[in-house]
């Protein structure tokens, strides 16, 4: 099956996913699931946490204030957003932007696993601690996990069925929404992505 068809299958399952823990909240608010956006042949995949309100209203990942920060960070490293793939672990907005619950991650993450397998990125840039912990654990790197305050800006490698993949743990762009002083540190950390794909 073609990549686009496999992605459409994921979209259709999410749209029809009445068993999903945030499905009724989605429907009650006329929200959309946020599946992911970008090139299916991307070398770099960004994985955030869960959609916020703007994302749930539009169905597009990182289109609100954190998305503006992500756009600035991508511009800083000279990578067009259309060349990467952006998604989240949890595909529906949690109530009032609370942290995703472990059981929500358990149910939504297999969709992310399938997206990673379809895209086969060379680099997975995790945005925030939830995606760092999930992706690194999923790829067998749980033993080297440390707090994100230690891991951010580093580069780690895992073996997968389709080859080696580099994981770049990054702070979530929202940190710069609440503390503009963090933007410089985020920019410096994002530079690792250029190194990872070079
Ligand atoms: N925060 C996330 O983690 N993901 C989004 O899509 C938007 C904000």
GROMACS .gro file of C-alpha atoms and ligand atoms in nm:
model
  206
    1UNK     CA    1   0.000   0.000   0.000
    2UNK     CA    2   0.118   0.356  -0.074
    3UNK     CA    3   0.221   0.586   0.211
    4UNK     CA    4  -0.075   0.817   0.144
    5UNK     CA    5  -0.321   0.526   0.165
    6UNK     CA    6  -0.167   0.403   0.490
    7UNK     CA    7  -0.195   0.755   0.633
    8UNK     CA    8  -0.556   0.779   0.516
    9UNK     CA    9  -0.628   0.454   0.698
   10UNK     CA   10  -0.495   0.609   1.020
   11UNK     CA   11  -0.707   0.921   0.961
   12UNK     CA   12  -1.021   0.713   0.901
   13UNK     CA   13  -0.962   0.505   1.215
   14UNK     CA   14  -0.911   0.817   1.425
   15UNK     CA   15  -1.219   0.987   1.282
   16UNK     CA   16  -1.433   0.681   1.356
   17UNK     CA   17  -1.262   0.601   1.689
   18UNK     CA   18  -1.558   0.598   1.926
   19UNK     CA   19  -1.350   0.384   2.166
   20UNK     CA   20  -1.084   0.656   2.202
   21UNK     CA   21  -1.074   0.814   2.549
   22UNK     CA   22  -1.108   1.173   2.420
   23UNK     CA   23  -1.360   1.096   2.144
   24UNK     CA   24  -1.669   1.218   2.332
   25UNK     CA   25  -1.489   1.538   2.439
   26UNK     CA   26  -1.392   1.589   2.071
   27UNK     CA   27  -1.750   1.544   1.954
   28UNK     CA   28  -1.906   1.755   2.233
   29UNK     CA   29  -1.688   2.048   2.124
   30UNK     CA   30  -1.698   1.995   1.748
   31UNK     CA   31  -1.324   1.941   1.756
   32UNK     CA   32  -1.117   1.747   1.504
   33UNK     CA   33  -0.859   1.482   1.577
   34UNK     CA   34  -0.515   1.614   1.488
   35UNK     CA   35  -0.350   1.347   1.282
   36UNK     CA   36  -0.032   1.509   1.156
   37UNK     CA   37   0.085   1.725   0.871
   38UNK     CA   38   0.376   1.743   0.632
   39UNK     CA   39   0.578   1.535   0.393
   40UNK     CA   40   0.530   1.158   0.403
   41UNK     CA   41   0.891   1.133   0.285
   42UNK     CA   42   1.025   1.363   0.556
   43UNK     CA   43   1.372   1.297   0.690
   44UNK     CA   44   1.272   1.475   1.010
   45UNK     CA   45   0.964   1.404   1.217
   46UNK     CA   46   0.856   1.628   1.507
   47UNK     CA   47   0.649   1.467   1.780
   48UNK     CA   48   0.462   1.690   2.024
   49UNK     CA   49   0.237   1.602   2.313
   50UNK     CA   50  -0.128   1.661   2.229
   51UNK     CA   51  -0.331   1.919   2.038
   52UNK     CA   52  -0.429   2.246   2.205
   53UNK     CA   53  -0.753   2.431   2.139
   54UNK     CA   54  -0.647   2.594   1.809
   55UNK     CA   55  -0.523   2.261   1.680
   56UNK     CA   56  -0.843   2.079   1.779
   57UNK     CA   57  -1.054   2.349   1.611
   58UNK     CA   58  -0.862   2.323   1.283
   59UNK     CA   59  -0.729   1.967   1.283
   60UNK     CA   60  -0.376   2.102   1.222
   61UNK     CA   61  -0.082   2.038   1.455
   62UNK     CA   62   0.108   2.327   1.609
   63UNK     CA   63  -0.100   2.606   1.452
   64UNK     CA   64  -0.145   2.815   1.770
   65UNK     CA   65   0.106   3.000   1.985
   66UNK     CA   66   0.340   2.701   2.026
   67UNK     CA   67   0.318   2.653   1.649
   68UNK     CA   68   0.438   3.009   1.593
   69UNK     CA   69   0.742   2.931   1.811
   70UNK     CA   70   0.799   2.606   1.617
   71UNK     CA   71   0.784   2.803   1.289
   72UNK     CA   72   1.043   3.052   1.422
   73UNK     CA   73   1.269   2.767   1.533
   74UNK     CA   74   1.244   2.595   1.194
   75UNK     CA   75   1.319   2.926   1.021
   76UNK     CA   76   1.624   2.964   1.249
   77UNK     CA   77   1.768   2.634   1.121
   78UNK     CA   78   1.657   2.699   0.762
   79UNK     CA   79   1.425   2.400   0.729
   80UNK     CA   80   1.087   2.460   0.558
   81UNK     CA   81   0.796   2.318   0.755
   82UNK     CA   82   0.664   2.155   0.435
   83UNK     CA   83   0.971   1.929   0.429
   84UNK     CA   84   0.917   1.783   0.776
   85UNK     CA   85   0.630   1.588   0.933
   86UNK     CA   86   0.469   1.724   1.250
   87UNK     CA   87   0.245   1.520   1.477
   88UNK     CA   88   0.169   1.439   1.842
   89UNK     CA   89   0.150   1.129   2.061
   90UNK     CA   90  -0.210   1.196   2.163
   91UNK     CA   91  -0.429   1.285   1.865
   92UNK     CA   92  -0.721   1.452   2.048
   93UNK     CA   93  -0.716   1.757   2.273
   94UNK     CA   94  -0.716   1.671   2.645
   95UNK     CA   95  -0.962   1.878   2.850
   96UNK     CA   96  -0.827   2.224   2.938
   97UNK     CA   97  -0.482   2.135   2.800
   98UNK     CA   98  -0.409   1.906   3.094
   99UNK     CA   99  -0.122   1.659   3.064
  100UNK     CA  100  -0.212   1.339   2.878
  101UNK     CA  101  -0.289   1.045   3.107
  102UNK     CA  102  -0.082   0.725   3.077
  103UNK     CA  103  -0.386   0.533   2.954
  104UNK     CA  104  -0.444   0.797   2.683
  105UNK     CA  105  -0.084   0.765   2.569
  106UNK     CA  106  -0.126   0.384   2.563
  107UNK     CA  107  -0.430   0.407   2.336
  108UNK     CA  108  -0.316   0.683   2.098
  109UNK     CA  109   0.056   0.599   2.068
  110UNK     CA  110   0.010   0.299   1.833
  111UNK     CA  111  -0.110   0.551   1.571
  112UNK     CA  112   0.218   0.739   1.615
  113UNK     CA  113   0.412   0.412   1.589
  114UNK     CA  114   0.242   0.346   1.255
  115UNK     CA  115   0.316   0.698   1.133
  116UNK     CA  116   0.683   0.655   1.222
  117UNK     CA  117   0.691   0.325   1.034
  118UNK     CA  118   0.527   0.480   0.727
  119UNK     CA  119   0.756   0.783   0.714
  120UNK     CA  120   1.075   0.605   0.827
  121UNK     CA  121   1.239   0.932   0.932
  122UNK     CA  122   1.614   0.964   0.985
  123UNK     CA  123   1.559   1.197   1.278
  124UNK     CA  124   1.279   1.211   1.532
  125UNK     CA  125   1.275   1.540   1.720
  126UNK     CA  126   1.067   1.503   2.034
  127UNK     CA  127   0.900   1.817   2.168
  128UNK     CA  128   0.861   1.800   2.545
  129UNK     CA  129   0.912   1.529   2.803
  130UNK     CA  130   0.608   1.314   2.719
  131UNK     CA  131   0.718   1.251   2.363
  132UNK     CA  132   1.083   1.216   2.468
  133UNK     CA  133   0.995   0.944   2.720
  134UNK     CA  134   0.754   0.768   2.485
  135UNK     CA  135   0.974   0.768   2.172
  136UNK     CA  136   1.298   0.680   2.351
  137UNK     CA  137   1.131   0.399   2.544
  138UNK     CA  138   0.960   0.267   2.231
  139UNK     CA  139   1.294   0.260   2.049
  140UNK     CA  140   1.471   0.075   2.330
  141UNK     CA  141   1.658   0.370   2.482
  142UNK     CA  142   1.479   0.379   2.818
  143UNK     CA  143   1.802   0.301   3.006
  144UNK     CA  144   1.961   0.630   2.903
  145UNK     CA  145   1.658   0.845   2.983
  146UNK     CA  146   1.722   1.136   3.216
  147UNK     CA  147   1.512   1.444   3.291
  148UNK     CA  148   1.452   1.666   2.986
  149UNK     CA  149   1.656   1.940   3.156
  150UNK     CA  150   1.955   1.709   3.103
  151UNK     CA  151   1.860   1.546   2.770
  152UNK     CA  152   1.758   1.856   2.569
  153UNK     CA  153   1.991   1.944   2.285
  154UNK     CA  154   2.147   1.596   2.280
  155UNK     CA  155   2.138   1.339   2.001
  156UNK     CA  156   2.082   0.968   2.049
  157UNK     CA  157   2.066   0.677   1.808
  158UNK     CA  158   1.840   0.374   1.797
  159UNK     CA  159   1.822   0.074   1.567
  160UNK     CA  160   1.489   0.006   1.399
  161UNK     CA  161   1.366  -0.245   1.144
  162UNK     CA  162   1.428   0.008   0.866
  163UNK     CA  163   1.769   0.127   0.986
  164UNK     CA  164   1.917   0.370   1.233
  165UNK     CA  165   1.719   0.665   1.357
  166UNK     CA  166   1.849   0.961   1.553
  167UNK     CA  167   1.643   1.104   1.835
  168UNK     CA  168   1.679   1.471   1.927
  169UNK     CA  169   1.501   1.549   2.256
  170UNK     CA  170   1.395   1.914   2.259
  171UNK     CA  171   1.204   2.131   2.499
  172UNK     CA  172   0.840   2.185   2.405
  173UNK     CA  173   0.802   2.516   2.212
  174UNK     CA  174   0.538   2.621   2.469
  175UNK     CA  175   0.820   2.692   2.715
  176UNK     CA  176   0.906   2.999   2.505
  177UNK     CA  177   0.540   3.107   2.499
  178UNK     CA  178   0.549   3.135   2.878
  179UNK     CA  179   0.913   3.242   2.909
  180UNK     CA  180   1.049   3.435   2.610
  181UNK     CA  181   1.396   3.410   2.763
  182UNK     CA  182   1.398   3.039   2.668
  183UNK     CA  183   1.388   3.112   2.295
  184UNK     CA  184   1.766   3.146   2.270
  185UNK     CA  185   1.821   2.807   2.433
  186UNK     CA  186   1.558   2.645   2.211
  187UNK     CA  187   1.725   2.793   1.900
  188UNK     CA  188   2.063   2.655   2.006
  189UNK     CA  189   1.908   2.313   2.073
  190UNK     CA  190   1.732   2.309   1.735
  191UNK     CA  191   2.069   2.346   1.561
  192UNK     CA  192   2.136   1.979   1.650
  193UNK     CA  193   1.874   1.885   1.389
  194UNK     CA  194   2.093   2.018   1.106
  195UNK     CA  195   2.382   1.814   1.240
  196UNK     CA  196   2.164   1.506   1.266
  197UNK     CA  197   2.057   1.514   0.901
  198UNK     CA  198   2.392   1.624   0.753
  199LIG     N1  199   0.121   2.143   2.170
  199LIG     C1  200   0.146   2.017   2.125
  199LIG     O1  201   0.213   1.938   2.191
  199LIG     N2  202   0.097   1.984   2.006
  199LIG     C2  203   0.028   2.066   1.927
  199LIG     O2  204  -0.013   2.026   1.819
  199LIG     C3  205   0.005   2.196   1.978
  199LIG     C4  206   0.052   2.232   2.097
   0.00000   0.00000   0.00000
